[in-house]
XYZ file of C-alpha atoms in Angstrom:
526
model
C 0.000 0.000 0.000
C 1.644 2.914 -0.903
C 2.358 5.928 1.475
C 0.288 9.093 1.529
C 2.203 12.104 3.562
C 0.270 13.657 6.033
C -0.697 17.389 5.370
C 1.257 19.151 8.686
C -1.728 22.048 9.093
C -4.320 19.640 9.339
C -2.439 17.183 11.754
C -1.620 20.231 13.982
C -5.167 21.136 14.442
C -6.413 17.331 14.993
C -3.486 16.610 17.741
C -1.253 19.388 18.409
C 0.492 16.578 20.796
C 1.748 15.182 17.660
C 5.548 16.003 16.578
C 6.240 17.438 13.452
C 9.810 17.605 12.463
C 10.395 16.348 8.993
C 8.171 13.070 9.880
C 5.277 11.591 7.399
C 2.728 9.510 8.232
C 1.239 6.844 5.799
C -2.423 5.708 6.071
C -3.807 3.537 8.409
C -1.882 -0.027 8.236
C -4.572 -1.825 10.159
C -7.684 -3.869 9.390
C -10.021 -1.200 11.639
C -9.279 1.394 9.092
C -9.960 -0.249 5.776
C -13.477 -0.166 6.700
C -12.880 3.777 6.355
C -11.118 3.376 3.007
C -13.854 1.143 1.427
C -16.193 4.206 2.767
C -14.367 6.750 0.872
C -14.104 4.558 -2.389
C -17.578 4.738 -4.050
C -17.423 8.919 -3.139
C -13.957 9.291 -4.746
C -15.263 7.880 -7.877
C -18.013 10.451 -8.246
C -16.316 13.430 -6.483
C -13.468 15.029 -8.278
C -11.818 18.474 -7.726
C -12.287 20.551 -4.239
C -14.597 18.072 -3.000
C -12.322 14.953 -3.830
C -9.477 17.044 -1.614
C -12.109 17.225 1.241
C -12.374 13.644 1.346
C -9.216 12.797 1.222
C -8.239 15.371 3.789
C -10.894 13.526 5.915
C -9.600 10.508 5.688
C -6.170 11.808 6.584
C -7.664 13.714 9.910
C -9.681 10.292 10.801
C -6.038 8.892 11.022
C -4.782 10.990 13.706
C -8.352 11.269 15.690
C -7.284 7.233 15.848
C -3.653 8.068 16.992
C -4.591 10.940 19.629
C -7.364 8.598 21.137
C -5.603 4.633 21.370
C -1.979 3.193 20.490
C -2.431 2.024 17.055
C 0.203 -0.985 17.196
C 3.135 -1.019 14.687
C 6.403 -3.316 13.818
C 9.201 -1.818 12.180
C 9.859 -4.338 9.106
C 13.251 -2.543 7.859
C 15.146 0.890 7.917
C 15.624 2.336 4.779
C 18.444 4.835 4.253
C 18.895 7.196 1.202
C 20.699 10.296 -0.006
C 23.962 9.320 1.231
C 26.567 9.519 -1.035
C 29.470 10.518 1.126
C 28.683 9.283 4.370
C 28.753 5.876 5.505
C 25.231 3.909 5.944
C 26.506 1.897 9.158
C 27.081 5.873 10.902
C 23.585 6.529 10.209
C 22.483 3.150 10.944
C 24.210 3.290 14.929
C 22.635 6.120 15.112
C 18.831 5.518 14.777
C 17.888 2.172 13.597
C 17.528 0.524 17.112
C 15.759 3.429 18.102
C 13.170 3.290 15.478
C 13.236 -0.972 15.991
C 12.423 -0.455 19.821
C 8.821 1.461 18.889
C 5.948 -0.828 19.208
C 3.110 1.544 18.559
C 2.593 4.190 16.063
C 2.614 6.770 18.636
C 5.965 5.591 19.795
C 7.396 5.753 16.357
C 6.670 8.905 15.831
C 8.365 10.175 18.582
C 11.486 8.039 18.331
C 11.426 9.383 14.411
C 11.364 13.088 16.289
C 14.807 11.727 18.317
C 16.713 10.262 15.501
C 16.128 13.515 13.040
C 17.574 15.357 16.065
C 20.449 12.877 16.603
C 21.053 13.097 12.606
C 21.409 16.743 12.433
C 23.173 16.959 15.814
C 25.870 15.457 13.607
C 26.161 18.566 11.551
C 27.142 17.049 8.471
C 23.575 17.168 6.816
C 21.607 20.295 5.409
C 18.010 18.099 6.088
C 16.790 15.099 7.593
C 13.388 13.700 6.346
C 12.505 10.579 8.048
C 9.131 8.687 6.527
C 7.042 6.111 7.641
C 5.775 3.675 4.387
C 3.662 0.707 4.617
C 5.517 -2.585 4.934
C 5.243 -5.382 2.694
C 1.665 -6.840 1.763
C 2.205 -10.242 3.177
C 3.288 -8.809 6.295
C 0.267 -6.576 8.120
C 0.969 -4.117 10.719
C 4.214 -3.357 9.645
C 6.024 -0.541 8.520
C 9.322 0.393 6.544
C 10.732 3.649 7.877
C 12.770 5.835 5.039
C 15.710 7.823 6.638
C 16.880 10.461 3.823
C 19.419 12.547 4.312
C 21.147 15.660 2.531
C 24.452 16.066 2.618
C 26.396 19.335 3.283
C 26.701 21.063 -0.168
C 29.532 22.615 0.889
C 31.594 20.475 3.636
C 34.319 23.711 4.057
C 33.317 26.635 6.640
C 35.428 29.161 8.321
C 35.376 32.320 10.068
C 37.534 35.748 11.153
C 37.154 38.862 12.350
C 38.663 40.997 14.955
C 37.717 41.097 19.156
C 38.606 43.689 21.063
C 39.033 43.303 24.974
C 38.644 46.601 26.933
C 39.231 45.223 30.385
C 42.758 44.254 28.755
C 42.934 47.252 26.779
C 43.633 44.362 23.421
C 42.816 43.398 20.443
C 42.837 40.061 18.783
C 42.976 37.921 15.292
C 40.751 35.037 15.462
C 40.228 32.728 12.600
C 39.064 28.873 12.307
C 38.217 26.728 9.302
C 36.199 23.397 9.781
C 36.431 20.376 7.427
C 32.787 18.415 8.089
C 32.723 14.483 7.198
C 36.084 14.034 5.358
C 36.116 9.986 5.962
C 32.474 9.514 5.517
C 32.041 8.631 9.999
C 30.461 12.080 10.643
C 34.088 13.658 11.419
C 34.441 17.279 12.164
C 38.158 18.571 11.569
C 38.776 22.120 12.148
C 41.589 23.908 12.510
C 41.831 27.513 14.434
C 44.212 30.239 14.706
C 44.069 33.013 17.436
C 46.843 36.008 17.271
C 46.308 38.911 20.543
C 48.760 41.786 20.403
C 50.836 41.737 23.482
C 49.309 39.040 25.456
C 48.036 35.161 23.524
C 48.515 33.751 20.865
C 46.780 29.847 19.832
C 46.983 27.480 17.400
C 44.922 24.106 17.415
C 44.620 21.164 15.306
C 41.554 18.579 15.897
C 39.255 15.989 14.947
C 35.898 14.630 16.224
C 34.013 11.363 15.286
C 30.626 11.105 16.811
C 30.761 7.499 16.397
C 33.431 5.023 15.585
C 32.938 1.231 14.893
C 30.962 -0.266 17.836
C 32.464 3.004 20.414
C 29.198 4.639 20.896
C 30.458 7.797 22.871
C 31.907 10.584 20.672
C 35.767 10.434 20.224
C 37.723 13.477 20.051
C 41.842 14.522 19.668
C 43.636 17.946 19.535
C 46.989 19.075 18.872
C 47.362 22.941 20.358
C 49.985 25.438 20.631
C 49.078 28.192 22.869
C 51.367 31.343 24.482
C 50.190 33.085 27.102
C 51.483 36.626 28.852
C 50.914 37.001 32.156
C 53.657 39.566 32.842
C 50.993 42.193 33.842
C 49.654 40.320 36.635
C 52.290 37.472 37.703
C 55.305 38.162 36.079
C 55.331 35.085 33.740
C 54.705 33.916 30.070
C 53.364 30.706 29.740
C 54.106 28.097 26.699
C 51.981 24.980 26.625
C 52.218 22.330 23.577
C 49.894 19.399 24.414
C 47.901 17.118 22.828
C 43.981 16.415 24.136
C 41.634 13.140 23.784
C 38.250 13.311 24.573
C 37.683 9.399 26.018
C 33.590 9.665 27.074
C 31.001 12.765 25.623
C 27.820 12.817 26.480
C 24.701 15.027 27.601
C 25.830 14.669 31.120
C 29.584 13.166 31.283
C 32.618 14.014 29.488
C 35.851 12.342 30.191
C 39.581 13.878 28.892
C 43.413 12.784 29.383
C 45.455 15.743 28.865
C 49.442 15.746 27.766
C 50.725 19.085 27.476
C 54.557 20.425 27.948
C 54.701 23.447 29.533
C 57.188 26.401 29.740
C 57.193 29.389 32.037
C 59.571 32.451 31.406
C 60.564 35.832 33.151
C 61.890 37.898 30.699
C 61.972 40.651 32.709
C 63.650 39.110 35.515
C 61.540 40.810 38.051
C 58.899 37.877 39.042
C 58.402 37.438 42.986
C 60.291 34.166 45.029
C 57.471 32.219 44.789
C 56.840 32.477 40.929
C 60.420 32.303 39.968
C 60.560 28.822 42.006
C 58.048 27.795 39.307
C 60.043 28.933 35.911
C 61.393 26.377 33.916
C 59.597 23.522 31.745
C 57.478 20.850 33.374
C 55.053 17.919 31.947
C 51.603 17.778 32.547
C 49.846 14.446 32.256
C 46.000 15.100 33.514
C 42.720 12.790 33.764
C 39.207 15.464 33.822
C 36.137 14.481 34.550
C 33.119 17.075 34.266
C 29.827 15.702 35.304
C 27.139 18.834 34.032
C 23.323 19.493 34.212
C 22.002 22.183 33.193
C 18.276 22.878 33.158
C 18.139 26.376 32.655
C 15.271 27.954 29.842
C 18.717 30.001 27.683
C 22.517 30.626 28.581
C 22.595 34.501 27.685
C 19.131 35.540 29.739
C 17.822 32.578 32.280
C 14.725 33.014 33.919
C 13.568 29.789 35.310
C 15.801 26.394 36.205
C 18.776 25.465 37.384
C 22.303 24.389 36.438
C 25.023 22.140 38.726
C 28.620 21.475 37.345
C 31.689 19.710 38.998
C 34.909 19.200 37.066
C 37.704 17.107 38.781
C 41.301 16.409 37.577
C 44.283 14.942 38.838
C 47.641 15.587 37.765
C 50.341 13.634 37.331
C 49.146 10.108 36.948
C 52.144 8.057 35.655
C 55.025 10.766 35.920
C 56.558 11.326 39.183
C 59.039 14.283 37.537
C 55.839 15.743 36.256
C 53.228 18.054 37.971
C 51.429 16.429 40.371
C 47.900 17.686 41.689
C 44.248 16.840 42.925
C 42.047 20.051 41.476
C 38.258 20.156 42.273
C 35.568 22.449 41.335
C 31.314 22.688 42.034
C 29.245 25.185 40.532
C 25.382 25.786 41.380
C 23.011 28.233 40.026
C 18.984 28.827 40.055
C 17.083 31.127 38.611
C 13.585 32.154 39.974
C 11.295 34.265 37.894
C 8.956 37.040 39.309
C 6.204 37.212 36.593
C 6.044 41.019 35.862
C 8.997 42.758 33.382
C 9.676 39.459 32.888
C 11.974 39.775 36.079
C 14.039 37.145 37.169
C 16.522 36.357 40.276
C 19.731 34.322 39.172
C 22.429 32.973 41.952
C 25.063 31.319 41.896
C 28.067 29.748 44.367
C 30.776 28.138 43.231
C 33.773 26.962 45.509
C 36.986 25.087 44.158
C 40.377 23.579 45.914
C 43.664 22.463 44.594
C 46.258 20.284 46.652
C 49.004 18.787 45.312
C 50.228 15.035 45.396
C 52.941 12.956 47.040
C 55.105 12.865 50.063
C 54.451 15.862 52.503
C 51.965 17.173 50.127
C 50.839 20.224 52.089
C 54.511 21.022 52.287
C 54.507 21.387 48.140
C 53.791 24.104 46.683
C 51.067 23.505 43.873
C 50.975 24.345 40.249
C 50.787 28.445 39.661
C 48.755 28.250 36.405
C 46.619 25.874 37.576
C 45.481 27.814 41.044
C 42.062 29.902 41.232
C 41.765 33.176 40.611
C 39.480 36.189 41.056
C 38.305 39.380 39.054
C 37.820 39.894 35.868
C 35.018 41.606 33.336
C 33.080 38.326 32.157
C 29.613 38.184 33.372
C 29.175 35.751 36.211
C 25.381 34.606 34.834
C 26.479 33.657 31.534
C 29.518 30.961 32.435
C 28.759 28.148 33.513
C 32.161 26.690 34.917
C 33.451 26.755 37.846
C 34.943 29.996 39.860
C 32.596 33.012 38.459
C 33.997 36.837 37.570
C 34.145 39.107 40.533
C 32.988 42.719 38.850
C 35.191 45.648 39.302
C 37.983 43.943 39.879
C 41.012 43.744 37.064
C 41.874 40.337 36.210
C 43.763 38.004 38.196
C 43.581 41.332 40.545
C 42.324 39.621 43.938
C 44.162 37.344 46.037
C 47.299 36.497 47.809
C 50.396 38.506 46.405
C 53.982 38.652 46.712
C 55.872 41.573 45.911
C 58.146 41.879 42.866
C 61.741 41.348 42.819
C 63.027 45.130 42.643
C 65.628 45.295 39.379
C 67.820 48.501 39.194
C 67.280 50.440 35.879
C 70.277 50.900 33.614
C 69.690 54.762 33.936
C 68.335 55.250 37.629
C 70.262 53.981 40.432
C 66.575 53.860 42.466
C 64.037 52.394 40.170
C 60.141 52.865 40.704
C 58.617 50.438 42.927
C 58.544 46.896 41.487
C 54.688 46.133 42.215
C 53.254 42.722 43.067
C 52.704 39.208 41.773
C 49.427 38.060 41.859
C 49.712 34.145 42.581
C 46.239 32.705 42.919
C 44.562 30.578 45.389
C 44.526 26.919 46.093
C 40.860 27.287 47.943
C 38.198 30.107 46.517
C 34.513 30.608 46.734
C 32.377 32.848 44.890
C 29.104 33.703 44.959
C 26.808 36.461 42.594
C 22.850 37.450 42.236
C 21.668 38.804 39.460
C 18.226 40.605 38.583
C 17.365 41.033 34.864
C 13.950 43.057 34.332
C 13.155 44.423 30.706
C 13.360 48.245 30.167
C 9.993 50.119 30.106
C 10.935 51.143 26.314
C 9.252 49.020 23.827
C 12.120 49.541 21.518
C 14.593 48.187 24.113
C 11.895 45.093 24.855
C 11.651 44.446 20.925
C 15.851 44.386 20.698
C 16.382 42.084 23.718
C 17.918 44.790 25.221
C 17.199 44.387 29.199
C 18.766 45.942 32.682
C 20.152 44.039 35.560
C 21.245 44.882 38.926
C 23.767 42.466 40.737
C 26.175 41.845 43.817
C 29.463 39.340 43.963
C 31.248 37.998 46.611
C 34.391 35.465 46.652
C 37.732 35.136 48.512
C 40.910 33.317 47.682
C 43.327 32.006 50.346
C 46.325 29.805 50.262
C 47.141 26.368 51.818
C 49.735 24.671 50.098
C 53.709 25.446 51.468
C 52.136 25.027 55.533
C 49.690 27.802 54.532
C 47.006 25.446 55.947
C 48.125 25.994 59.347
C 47.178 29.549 59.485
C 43.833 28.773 57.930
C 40.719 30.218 59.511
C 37.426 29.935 58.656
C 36.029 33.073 60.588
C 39.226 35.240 58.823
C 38.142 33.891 55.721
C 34.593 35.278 56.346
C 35.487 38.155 57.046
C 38.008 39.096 54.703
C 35.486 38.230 51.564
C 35.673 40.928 48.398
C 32.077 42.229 46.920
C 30.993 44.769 44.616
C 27.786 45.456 43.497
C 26.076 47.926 40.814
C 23.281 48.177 37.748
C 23.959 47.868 34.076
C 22.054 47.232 30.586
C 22.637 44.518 28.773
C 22.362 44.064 24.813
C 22.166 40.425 23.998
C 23.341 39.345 20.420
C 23.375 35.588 19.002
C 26.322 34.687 19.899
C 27.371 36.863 23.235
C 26.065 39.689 25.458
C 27.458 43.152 25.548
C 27.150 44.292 29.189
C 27.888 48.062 30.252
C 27.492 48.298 34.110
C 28.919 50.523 36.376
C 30.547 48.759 39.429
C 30.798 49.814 42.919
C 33.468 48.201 45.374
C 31.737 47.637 48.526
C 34.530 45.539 50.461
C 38.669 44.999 49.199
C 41.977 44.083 51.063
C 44.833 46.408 50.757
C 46.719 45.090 47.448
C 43.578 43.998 45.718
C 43.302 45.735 42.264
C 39.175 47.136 41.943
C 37.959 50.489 41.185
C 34.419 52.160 40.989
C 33.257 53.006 37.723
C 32.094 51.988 34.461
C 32.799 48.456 33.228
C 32.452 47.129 30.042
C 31.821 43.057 29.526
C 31.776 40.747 26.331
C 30.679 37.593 27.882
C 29.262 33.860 25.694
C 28.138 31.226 27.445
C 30.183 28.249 28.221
């Protein structure tokens, strides 16, 4: 029996319940509805024209009054693929035909159809996905042969550049990436990306990503980077780090990594504080991550209902005892809570994190500089989702322990200028932000997304590696906590949110770098 395609208007208004993403449904397979068809057969052959498209359009709504009332039981006979020239059939085949096998009902088909088109153009290799449900064969009743066809990328090559500008670093930089989509036919992503910033990073990365690979269901990923790093301004260091990445487990809630990276830190100035220039020199990083994320939140740029939980822990230095050796653990919690006029909503957050290193007399190590937490910074604390949030109005890496700088006599000055501090990081931190987002009473601003906020943050750093433990106290802690609060407007765009807020410094320790005034942000959610 041949396959008529459902008309999408008139299943909406029959069973809005019913999912409608590039799925057709044939006629009725089963014996109860040929009694309808023989109905229909003596009008068709007089009607013709409008009235011949009202029948048939009733016959077509009498299907889904069926399907929205009682399961209408189905078998799926075979899985037919088409329209794949490139990729490989047994990709597409992992990917949805024991999904669409498992349905036992028509209802349940149609849904699982809904799940694979999803999982098929989660790939990103395909322009559409059109999956179709045809009648089986004749001698087999109740059955069903589901058509999966596919459209390839027309063009697999896509790249972008452009320019970013940084005012909290007063810097500009050259980004650029080009992305290679399904070069081996398994769904494989290669892209390569290229990142120049005057004065302060430059990147260069190499990767590839297969969503599936033989009978390894989890998504498989490698990358080859090169990235530089100048931290002179705050901690008297560059940083060099050539590694190579694996991604071991990917998926919605789990991702697993091993991490090999070589890493180099400089003073070319000569001026870094005792406790970085302990650190200078090359090392070797070998790293396990695991990041366990949910994150039930209604969008990443504005939320205003839901909630979010992330925890990311590594450990350093699993099979090298010359190599850095560390335990690093992070949680991060957020909830937002809407208030049902201005379309109002509360978001808070608290993240805490704690780094200790590994070995014999442990707390008497000192643990790994770049990998401590640190505070400050102009990203807003709503949109990331990872870890340690921004503290507003303060500079970057400008909260914390310091150490002052080694003082290095100018060539023309017997007395140089004082040498300033190193900022060194923390190997415990807490922060913790609220955020209220109303929309502007401009119907201009409402139509552009553009909204106002008005927010507080609080976190503290404090040291416990090299005996620093010992002369740990919680109520010292407390009390020495950094805030700032303030209002802003926020102009959302598609791929990040332009924040300008002014920032007021309610609480700061003596060498902590904030200031009161305006602050611009560029934030996108990770």
């Amino acid at each position: 029996m041949a396959a008529a395609a459902a008309d999408p208007d008139s299943a909406a208004d029959q069973n809005p319940n019913t999912p409608n993403t590039g799925t057709h449904v044939p006629e009725p397979w089963v014996e109860s509805d040929e009694l309808a068809e023989e109905e229909y057969d003596e009008e068709e052959e007089e009607l013709d024209g409008p009235a011949a498209a009202a029948v048939e359009r009733e016959k077509v709504q009498s299907v889904f009054r069926r399907l929205s009332s009682d399961p209408v039981e189905i078998r799926v006979h075979d899985v037919i693929i088409k329209g794949n020239r490139k990729t490989r059939e047994e990709l597409i085949e992992a990917e949805v035909a024991e999904l669409l096998r498992a349905a036992v009902t028509v209802q349940d088909l149609l849904r699982a159809a809904t799940i694979a088109s999803a999982r098929l153009r989660g790939l990103d290799v395909f322009d559409a996905v059109n999956i179709t449900l045809d009648a089986g064969p004749p001698e087999l009743p109740g059955t069903t042969n589901v058509v999966v066809e596919v459209v390839e990328a027309a063009n697999p090559v896509s790249g972008t550049a452009g320019v970013y500008s940084k005012p909290e670093a007063r810097s500009w930089s050259l980004e650029g990436s080009l992305k290679l989509k399904n070069l081996a036919g398994y769904g494989d992503l290669w892209d390569a990306s290229v990142a120049y910033g005057w004065d302060q990073t430059s990147e260069l990365g190499i990767g590839v990503r297969l969503p599936r690979f033989k009978s390894i269901s989890t998504p498989l990923m490698a990358r080859a980077s090169l990235l530089s790093q100048d931290w002179l301004k705050f901690s008297s260091y560059k940083e060099r780090l050539l590694g190579l990445s694996f991604g071991l487990v990917s998926t919605m809630h789990h991702d697993l990594s091993y991490n090999l990276m070589w890493r180099t830190l400089t003073d070319p100035t000569h001026g870094a504080s005792k406790s970085i220039r302990r650190q200078l020199g090359h090392n070797f990083l070998s790293a396990l991550k695991y990041t366990y994320k949910i994150d039930r939140r209604d969008s990443h740029l504005r939320p205003t209902q839901g909630y979010a939980f992330l925890s990311t822990s590594q450990v350093g230095g699993l099979w090298d005892n010359k190599g850095l050796r560390f335990f690093r653990q992070e949680f991060d919690v957020r909830c937002a809570v809407p208030f049902g006029f201005y379309n109002a909503a509360l978001n808070v957050g608290l993240g805490a994190g704690v780094i200790l290193p590994l070995g014999r007399g442990f707390m008497n190590s000192s643990s790994p500089v770049t990998d401590r937490f640190n505070l400050g910074g102009h990203s807003s604390p709503v949109c990331s989702l990872g870890g340690i949030s921004s503290l507003l109005g303060f500079r970057t890496r400008g909260v914390g322990p310091t150490e002052p700088r080694r003082l290095v006599p100018s060539a023309s000055e017997n007395d140089s200028a004082l040498p300033g501090r190193d900022y060194l990081g923390g190997d415990l931190a807490v922060s913790a932000f609220a955020d209220l987002s109303f929309d502007l009473p401009l119907k201009l601003f409402r139509d552009a997304g553009i909204h106002g906020h008005a927010f507080l943050t609080a976190g503290n750093l404090a040291k416990l590696s090299e005996n620093e433990y010992k002369n740990f106290s919680f109520a010292e802690f407390q009390r020495t906590f950094r805030s700032s609060a303030g209002v802003g407007i926020i102009l959302p765009t598609k791929l990040f949110r332009v924040e300008v807020n002014y920032c007021y410094i309610l609480k700061q320790s003596e060498h902590d770098c904030g200031k009161t005034g305006i602050q611009f942000s560029f934030s996108s959610p990770l």
